[in-house]
């Protein structure tokens, strides 16, 4: 993992602000609106935004925000009904900040279990 001069928030730190951004935008928003709101809420600096993910063109922050949305979708807090549009689910509307981290960890464990089953099935085939 590269070393950054500007501290970039980790994916899991961006989960709650991302969910709050979609809520604040009327429970449905375009990804650009969501990113803009999170950057504002988290006081992301120009220095942080200038750190590219690998060779670009996206910044590391944009990359991590994309993963935050994907994780929230897997956690059943957001849905992606059309390209670039995100909406809160009933769960996403009621989820609290304290519930985010445990739900995320549970989702990651579920993903690991699914990968393990697929690998085992592939080996048995």
C-alpha atoms as a printed R data frame, in Angstrom:
    type eleno elety resid chain resno       x       y       z
1   ATOM     1    CA   UNK     A     1   0.000   0.000   0.000
2   ATOM     2    CA   UNK     A     2   1.435   3.396  -0.943
3   ATOM     3    CA   UNK     A     3   2.302   5.962   1.688
4   ATOM     4    CA   UNK     A     4   0.333   9.190   1.440
5   ATOM     5    CA   UNK     A     5   1.411  12.609   2.629
6   ATOM     6    CA   UNK     A     6  -2.270  13.432   3.163
7   ATOM     7    CA   UNK     A     7  -4.156  11.033   5.414
8   ATOM     8    CA   UNK     A     8  -6.944   9.420   3.399
9   ATOM     9    CA   UNK     A     9  -9.957   8.105   5.350
10  ATOM    10    CA   UNK     A    10 -10.330   4.329   5.144
11  ATOM    11    CA   UNK     A    11 -13.327   2.722   3.431
12  ATOM    12    CA   UNK     A    12 -15.098   1.841   6.670
13  ATOM    13    CA   UNK     A    13 -14.698   5.404   7.993
14  ATOM    14    CA   UNK     A    14 -16.545   6.636   4.885
15  ATOM    15    CA   UNK     A    15 -19.546   4.308   5.313
16  ATOM    16    CA   UNK     A    16 -21.496   6.467   7.765
17  ATOM    17    CA   UNK     A    17 -20.825   9.816   6.007
18  ATOM    18    CA   UNK     A    18 -21.834   8.234   2.687
19  ATOM    19    CA   UNK     A    19 -25.112   6.978   4.123
20  ATOM    20    CA   UNK     A    20 -25.758  10.347   5.773
21  ATOM    21    CA   UNK     A    21 -25.082  12.118   2.466
22  ATOM    22    CA   UNK     A    22 -27.702  10.048   0.622
23  ATOM    23    CA   UNK     A    23 -30.180  10.652   3.443
24  ATOM    24    CA   UNK     A    24 -29.480  14.396   3.381
25  ATOM    25    CA   UNK     A    25 -29.982  14.484  -0.385
26  ATOM    26    CA   UNK     A    26 -33.556  13.216  -0.050
27  ATOM    27    CA   UNK     A    27 -32.762   9.488   0.110
28  ATOM    28    CA   UNK     A    28 -31.902   9.377  -3.603
29  ATOM    29    CA   UNK     A    29 -28.903  10.997  -5.259
30  ATOM    30    CA   UNK     A    30 -26.437  10.853  -8.100
31  ATOM    31    CA   UNK     A    31 -22.994   9.621  -7.175
32  ATOM    32    CA   UNK     A    32 -21.408  13.024  -7.898
33  ATOM    33    CA   UNK     A    33 -23.820  14.644  -5.422
34  ATOM    34    CA   UNK     A    34 -23.047  12.010  -2.813
35  ATOM    35    CA   UNK     A    35 -19.292  12.401  -3.223
36  ATOM    36    CA   UNK     A    36 -19.546  16.188  -3.088
37  ATOM    37    CA   UNK     A    37 -21.609  16.047   0.125
38  ATOM    38    CA   UNK     A    38 -19.216  13.582   1.809
39  ATOM    39    CA   UNK     A    39 -16.179  15.658   0.824
40  ATOM    40    CA   UNK     A    40 -17.892  18.684   2.367
41  ATOM    41    CA   UNK     A    41 -19.022  16.873   5.538
42  ATOM    42    CA   UNK     A    42 -15.613  15.281   6.101
43  ATOM    43    CA   UNK     A    43 -13.677  18.475   5.269
44  ATOM    44    CA   UNK     A    44 -11.567  16.652   2.671
45  ATOM    45    CA   UNK     A    45  -8.692  18.896   1.623
46  ATOM    46    CA   UNK     A    46  -7.341  19.620  -1.845
47  ATOM    47    CA   UNK     A    47  -4.168  17.799  -0.774
48  ATOM    48    CA   UNK     A    48  -6.198  14.671   0.041
49  ATOM    49    CA   UNK     A    49  -8.094  14.961  -3.259
50  ATOM    50    CA   UNK     A    50  -4.842  15.270  -5.195
51  ATOM    51    CA   UNK     A    51  -3.754  11.743  -4.203
52  ATOM    52    CA   UNK     A    52  -4.533   9.564  -7.215
53  ATOM    53    CA   UNK     A    53  -5.579   5.938  -6.997
54  ATOM    54    CA   UNK     A    54  -2.706   4.107  -8.667
55  ATOM    55    CA   UNK     A    55  -2.085   6.034 -11.915
56  ATOM    56    CA   UNK     A    56  -5.452   7.808 -11.890
57  ATOM    57    CA   UNK     A    57  -7.589   9.250 -13.257
58  ATOM    58    CA   UNK     A    58  -9.647   8.896 -10.054
59  ATOM    59    CA   UNK     A    59  -8.446  10.138  -6.715
60  ATOM    60    CA   UNK     A    60  -7.945   7.685  -3.874
61  ATOM    61    CA   UNK     A    61 -10.842   9.367  -2.053
62  ATOM    62    CA   UNK     A    62 -13.187   8.826  -5.030
63  ATOM    63    CA   UNK     A    63 -12.072   5.195  -5.213
64  ATOM    64    CA   UNK     A    64 -12.761   4.655  -1.510
65  ATOM    65    CA   UNK     A    65 -16.131   6.415  -1.749
66  ATOM    66    CA   UNK     A    66 -17.078   4.036  -4.571
67  ATOM    67    CA   UNK     A    67 -16.205   1.104  -2.305
68  ATOM    68    CA   UNK     A    68 -18.159   2.655   0.569
69  ATOM    69    CA   UNK     A    69 -21.261   2.762  -1.661
70  ATOM    70    CA   UNK     A    70 -20.651  -0.832  -2.757
71  ATOM    71    CA   UNK     A    71 -20.281  -1.991   0.852
72  ATOM    72    CA   UNK     A    72 -23.446  -0.117   1.852
73  ATOM    73    CA   UNK     A    73 -25.252  -1.866  -0.988
74  ATOM    74    CA   UNK     A    74 -24.010  -5.238   0.263
75  ATOM    75    CA   UNK     A    75 -25.091  -4.271   3.772
76  ATOM    76    CA   UNK     A    76 -28.566  -3.594   2.325
77  ATOM    77    CA   UNK     A    77 -28.454   0.083   3.309
78  ATOM    78    CA   UNK     A    78 -28.321   1.415  -0.266
79  ATOM    79    CA   UNK     A    79 -29.579   0.255  -3.636
80  ATOM    80    CA   UNK     A    80 -28.332   1.244  -7.064
81  ATOM    81    CA   UNK     A    81 -31.512   1.306  -9.200
82  ATOM    82    CA   UNK     A    82 -29.769   2.801 -12.231
83  ATOM    83    CA   UNK     A    83 -26.252   3.747 -13.252
84  ATOM    84    CA   UNK     A    84 -24.916   6.529 -11.031
85  ATOM    85    CA   UNK     A    85 -28.047   6.723  -8.867
86  ATOM    86    CA   UNK     A    86 -28.164   5.555  -5.256
87  ATOM    87    CA   UNK     A    87 -31.096   5.304  -2.859
88  ATOM    88    CA   UNK     A    88 -31.461   4.434   0.794
89  ATOM    89    CA   UNK     A    89 -33.394   1.286   1.624
90  ATOM    90    CA   UNK     A    90 -35.691   0.974   4.640
91  ATOM    91    CA   UNK     A    91 -32.683  -0.455   6.494
92  ATOM    92    CA   UNK     A    92 -30.537   2.456   5.301
93  ATOM    93    CA   UNK     A    93 -33.113   4.931   6.588
94  ATOM    94    CA   UNK     A    94 -33.113   3.408  10.078
95  ATOM    95    CA   UNK     A    95 -29.494   2.287  10.504
96  ATOM    96    CA   UNK     A    96 -27.613   4.093  13.274
97  ATOM    97    CA   UNK     A    97 -23.953   5.036  13.369
98  ATOM    98    CA   UNK     A    98 -23.300   2.422  16.069
99  ATOM    99    CA   UNK     A    99 -24.723  -0.307  13.829
100 ATOM   100    CA   UNK     A   100 -22.534   0.497  10.804
101 ATOM   101    CA   UNK     A   101 -19.247  -1.115  11.926
102 ATOM   102    CA   UNK     A   102 -20.769  -4.411  13.171
103 ATOM   103    CA   UNK     A   103 -22.947  -4.699  10.048
104 ATOM   104    CA   UNK     A   104 -19.895  -4.032   7.843
105 ATOM   105    CA   UNK     A   105 -17.845  -6.692   9.647
106 ATOM   106    CA   UNK     A   106 -20.704  -9.156   9.341
107 ATOM   107    CA   UNK     A   107 -20.967  -8.419   5.611
108 ATOM   108    CA   UNK     A   108 -17.212  -8.976   5.137
109 ATOM   109    CA   UNK     A   109 -17.465 -12.306   6.992
110 ATOM   110    CA   UNK     A   110 -20.378 -13.306   4.747
111 ATOM   111    CA   UNK     A   111 -18.326 -12.446   1.641
112 ATOM   112    CA   UNK     A   112 -15.383 -14.498   2.912
113 ATOM   113    CA   UNK     A   113 -17.669 -17.468   3.554
114 ATOM   114    CA   UNK     A   114 -19.164 -17.228   0.053
115 ATOM   115    CA   UNK     A   115 -15.684 -17.128  -1.503
116 ATOM   116    CA   UNK     A   116 -14.663 -20.142   0.560
117 ATOM   117    CA   UNK     A   117 -17.719 -22.120  -0.633
118 ATOM   118    CA   UNK     A   118 -17.067 -21.185  -4.278
119 ATOM   119    CA   UNK     A   119 -13.428 -22.216  -4.002
120 ATOM   120    CA   UNK     A   120 -14.399 -25.535  -2.421
121 ATOM   121    CA   UNK     A   121 -17.038 -26.173  -5.105
122 ATOM   122    CA   UNK     A   122 -14.509 -25.375  -7.847
123 ATOM   123    CA   UNK     A   123 -11.994 -27.799  -6.329
124 ATOM   124    CA   UNK     A   124 -14.609 -30.556  -6.145
125 ATOM   125    CA   UNK     A   125 -15.733 -30.044  -9.748
